[in-house]
Amino acid sequence: DAALERAVRRGCAGGLACVDLYGWAASVEEGRGNSRRAVVLYKKAYEADRARDDVLEHLAGLASLAGMTAEAVDAYGKLAERHPENPAWAARLSELRARAQADRFPR
């Protein structure tokens, strides 16, 4: 735990090094069942290299499973915007928005 925290706090030089560091730390946290912490770290990995759709896709799915709807909507929205040829992203985005609406206004 301490080594992981030190590595994340120390940071990285940018680009691929940050994607690797934050992706590794996120996968450790995900493996431990700390989904919320993993989402935060995957978000940092994505911010380090916004071209990484694989990181964004994993972030979106994990955020959705963890009940972090706003983060999932943001990530799926970015994927849908980048890849309009893939209707799955827009469909998932619509599904999450509907779920968020239902949660806010239950019948």
PDB file of C-alpha atoms in Angstrom:
ATOM      1  CA  ASP A   1       0.000   0.000   0.000  1.00  0.00           C
ATOM      2  CA  ALA A   2       2.702   2.459   0.977  1.00  0.00           C
ATOM      3  CA  ALA A   3       4.795   1.749  -2.122  1.00  0.00           C
ATOM      4  CA  LEU A   4       1.777   2.168  -4.378  1.00  0.00           C
ATOM      5  CA  GLU A   5       0.848   5.452  -2.720  1.00  0.00           C
ATOM      6  CA  ARG A   6       4.429   6.755  -2.963  1.00  0.00           C
ATOM      7  CA  ALA A   7       4.638   5.874  -6.646  1.00  0.00           C
ATOM      8  CA  VAL A   8       1.370   7.632  -7.445  1.00  0.00           C
ATOM      9  CA  ARG A   9       2.271  10.698  -5.388  1.00  0.00           C
ATOM     10  CA  ARG A  10       5.718  10.919  -6.943  1.00  0.00           C
ATOM     11  CA  GLY A  11       4.065  11.145 -10.334  1.00  0.00           C
ATOM     12  CA  CYS A  12       5.631  10.688 -13.706  1.00  0.00           C
ATOM     13  CA  ALA A  13       7.376  12.524 -16.530  1.00  0.00           C
ATOM     14  CA  GLY A  14       4.353  12.511 -18.835  1.00  0.00           C
ATOM     15  CA  GLY A  15       2.949  10.559 -21.751  1.00  0.00           C
ATOM     16  CA  LEU A  16       3.476   6.824 -21.824  1.00  0.00           C
ATOM     17  CA  ALA A  17       5.252   6.788 -18.456  1.00  0.00           C
ATOM     18  CA  CYS A  18       2.138   8.252 -16.812  1.00  0.00           C
ATOM     19  CA  VAL A  19      -0.219   5.922 -18.644  1.00  0.00           C
ATOM     20  CA  ASP A  20       1.890   3.003 -17.445  1.00  0.00           C
ATOM     21  CA  LEU A  21       2.158   4.255 -13.856  1.00  0.00           C
ATOM     22  CA  TYR A  22      -1.473   5.197 -13.372  1.00  0.00           C
ATOM     23  CA  GLY A  23      -2.728   2.209 -15.349  1.00  0.00           C
ATOM     24  CA  TRP A  24      -0.655  -0.142 -13.206  1.00  0.00           C
ATOM     25  CA  ALA A  25      -1.822   1.506  -9.976  1.00  0.00           C
ATOM     26  CA  ALA A  26      -5.435   1.412 -11.183  1.00  0.00           C
ATOM     27  CA  SER A  27      -5.225  -2.278 -12.021  1.00  0.00           C
ATOM     28  CA  VAL A  28      -3.818  -3.006  -8.550  1.00  0.00           C
ATOM     29  CA  GLU A  29      -6.669  -1.079  -6.919  1.00  0.00           C
ATOM     30  CA  GLU A  30      -9.200  -2.740  -9.195  1.00  0.00           C
ATOM     31  CA  GLY A  31      -7.810  -6.133  -8.238  1.00  0.00           C
ATOM     32  CA  ARG A  32      -8.217  -5.231  -4.589  1.00  0.00           C
ATOM     33  CA  GLY A  33     -11.847  -4.326  -5.177  1.00  0.00           C
ATOM     34  CA  ASN A  34     -11.255  -0.578  -4.795  1.00  0.00           C
ATOM     35  CA  SER A  35     -13.214   0.346  -7.904  1.00  0.00           C
ATOM     36  CA  ARG A  36     -13.671   4.005  -7.047  1.00  0.00           C
ATOM     37  CA  ARG A  37      -9.940   4.531  -6.489  1.00  0.00           C
ATOM     38  CA  ALA A  38      -9.226   2.582  -9.683  1.00  0.00           C
ATOM     39  CA  VAL A  39     -11.559   4.862 -11.667  1.00  0.00           C
ATOM     40  CA  VAL A  40      -9.709   7.933 -10.383  1.00  0.00           C
ATOM     41  CA  LEU A  41      -6.385   6.413 -11.418  1.00  0.00           C
ATOM     42  CA  TYR A  42      -7.634   5.291 -14.838  1.00  0.00           C
ATOM     43  CA  LYS A  43      -8.854   8.843 -15.327  1.00  0.00           C
ATOM     44  CA  LYS A  44      -5.319  10.105 -14.625  1.00  0.00           C
ATOM     45  CA  ALA A  45      -3.933   7.567 -17.095  1.00  0.00           C
ATOM     46  CA  TYR A  46      -6.362   8.786 -19.741  1.00  0.00           C
ATOM     47  CA  GLU A  47      -5.514  12.434 -19.033  1.00  0.00           C
ATOM     48  CA  ALA A  48      -1.850  11.569 -19.633  1.00  0.00           C
ATOM     49  CA  ASP A  49      -2.659  10.327 -23.147  1.00  0.00           C
ATOM     50  CA  ARG A  50      -6.094  11.225 -24.469  1.00  0.00           C
ATOM     51  CA  ALA A  51      -5.564   9.081 -27.542  1.00  0.00           C
ATOM     52  CA  ARG A  52      -5.877   5.889 -25.480  1.00  0.00           C
ATOM     53  CA  ASP A  53      -9.379   4.658 -26.212  1.00  0.00           C
ATOM     54  CA  ASP A  54      -8.573   1.387 -24.450  1.00  0.00           C
ATOM     55  CA  VAL A  55      -8.021   3.217 -21.164  1.00  0.00           C
ATOM     56  CA  LEU A  56     -11.132   5.324 -21.695  1.00  0.00           C
ATOM     57  CA  GLU A  57     -13.224   2.241 -22.484  1.00  0.00           C
ATOM     58  CA  HIS A  58     -12.025   0.430 -19.367  1.00  0.00           C
ATOM     59  CA  LEU A  59     -12.618   3.549 -17.277  1.00  0.00           C
ATOM     60  CA  ALA A  60     -16.173   3.839 -18.628  1.00  0.00           C
ATOM     61  CA  GLY A  61     -17.053   0.224 -17.902  1.00  0.00           C
ATOM     62  CA  LEU A  62     -15.561   0.211 -14.423  1.00  0.00           C
ATOM     63  CA  ALA A  63     -17.186   3.536 -13.522  1.00  0.00           C
ATOM     64  CA  SER A  64     -20.527   2.178 -14.652  1.00  0.00           C
ATOM     65  CA  LEU A  65     -20.131  -0.973 -12.558  1.00  0.00           C
ATOM     66  CA  ALA A  66     -19.013   1.066  -9.553  1.00  0.00           C
ATOM     67  CA  GLY A  67     -22.099   3.258  -9.741  1.00  0.00           C
ATOM     68  CA  MET A  68     -20.055   6.291 -10.752  1.00  0.00           C
ATOM     69  CA  THR A  69     -22.567   7.328 -13.368  1.00  0.00           C
ATOM     70  CA  ALA A  70     -21.237  10.825 -14.048  1.00  0.00           C
ATOM     71  CA  GLU A  71     -17.757   9.468 -14.791  1.00  0.00           C
ATOM     72  CA  ALA A  72     -19.184   6.683 -16.951  1.00  0.00           C
ATOM     73  CA  VAL A  73     -21.386   9.130 -18.895  1.00  0.00           C
ATOM     74  CA  ASP A  74     -18.394  11.398 -19.478  1.00  0.00           C
ATOM     75  CA  ALA A  75     -16.201   8.546 -20.717  1.00  0.00           C
ATOM     76  CA  TYR A  76     -18.861   6.956 -22.935  1.00  0.00           C
ATOM     77  CA  GLY A  77     -19.703  10.422 -24.268  1.00  0.00           C
ATOM     78  CA  LYS A  78     -16.093  10.907 -25.342  1.00  0.00           C
ATOM     79  CA  LEU A  79     -16.045   7.483 -26.988  1.00  0.00           C
ATOM     80  CA  ALA A  80     -19.340   8.157 -28.802  1.00  0.00           C
ATOM     81  CA  GLU A  81     -18.064  11.516 -30.018  1.00  0.00           C
ATOM     82  CA  ARG A  82     -14.781  10.043 -31.251  1.00  0.00           C
ATOM     83  CA  HIS A  83     -16.338   7.013 -32.886  1.00  0.00           C
ATOM     84  CA  PRO A  84     -19.731   7.886 -34.355  1.00  0.00           C
ATOM     85  CA  GLU A  85     -19.381   4.819 -36.576  1.00  0.00           C
ATOM     86  CA  ASN A  86     -19.733   2.613 -33.479  1.00  0.00           C
ATOM     87  CA  PRO A  87     -23.350   2.787 -32.291  1.00  0.00           C
ATOM     88  CA  ALA A  88     -22.522   0.796 -29.156  1.00  0.00           C
ATOM     89  CA  TRP A  89     -20.981   3.847 -27.473  1.00  0.00           C
ATOM     90  CA  ALA A  90     -24.003   6.060 -28.109  1.00  0.00           C
ATOM     91  CA  ALA A  91     -26.332   3.265 -26.984  1.00  0.00           C
ATOM     92  CA  ARG A  92     -24.414   2.776 -23.741  1.00  0.00           C
ATOM     93  CA  LEU A  93     -24.417   6.523 -23.173  1.00  0.00           C
ATOM     94  CA  SER A  94     -28.197   6.702 -23.661  1.00  0.00           C
ATOM     95  CA  GLU A  95     -28.694   3.752 -21.317  1.00  0.00           C
ATOM     96  CA  LEU A  96     -26.628   5.395 -18.575  1.00  0.00           C
ATOM     97  CA  ARG A  97     -28.397   8.713 -18.977  1.00  0.00           C
ATOM     98  CA  ALA A  98     -31.764   6.961 -18.694  1.00  0.00           C
ATOM     99  CA  ARG A  99     -30.588   5.108 -15.580  1.00  0.00           C
ATOM    100  CA  ALA A 100     -29.372   8.378 -14.024  1.00  0.00           C
ATOM    101  CA  GLN A 101     -32.716  10.008 -14.810  1.00  0.00           C
ATOM    102  CA  ALA A 102     -34.616   7.100 -13.273  1.00  0.00           C
ATOM    103  CA  ASP A 103     -32.434   7.245 -10.164  1.00  0.00           C
ATOM    104  CA  ARG A 104     -33.139  10.951  -9.746  1.00  0.00           C
ATOM    105  CA  PHE A 105     -36.848  10.676 -10.360  1.00  0.00           C
ATOM    106  CA  PRO A 106     -38.079   7.240  -9.216  1.00  0.00           C
ATOM    107  CA  ARG A 107     -41.691   6.362  -9.904  1.00  0.00           C
TER     108      ARG A 107
END
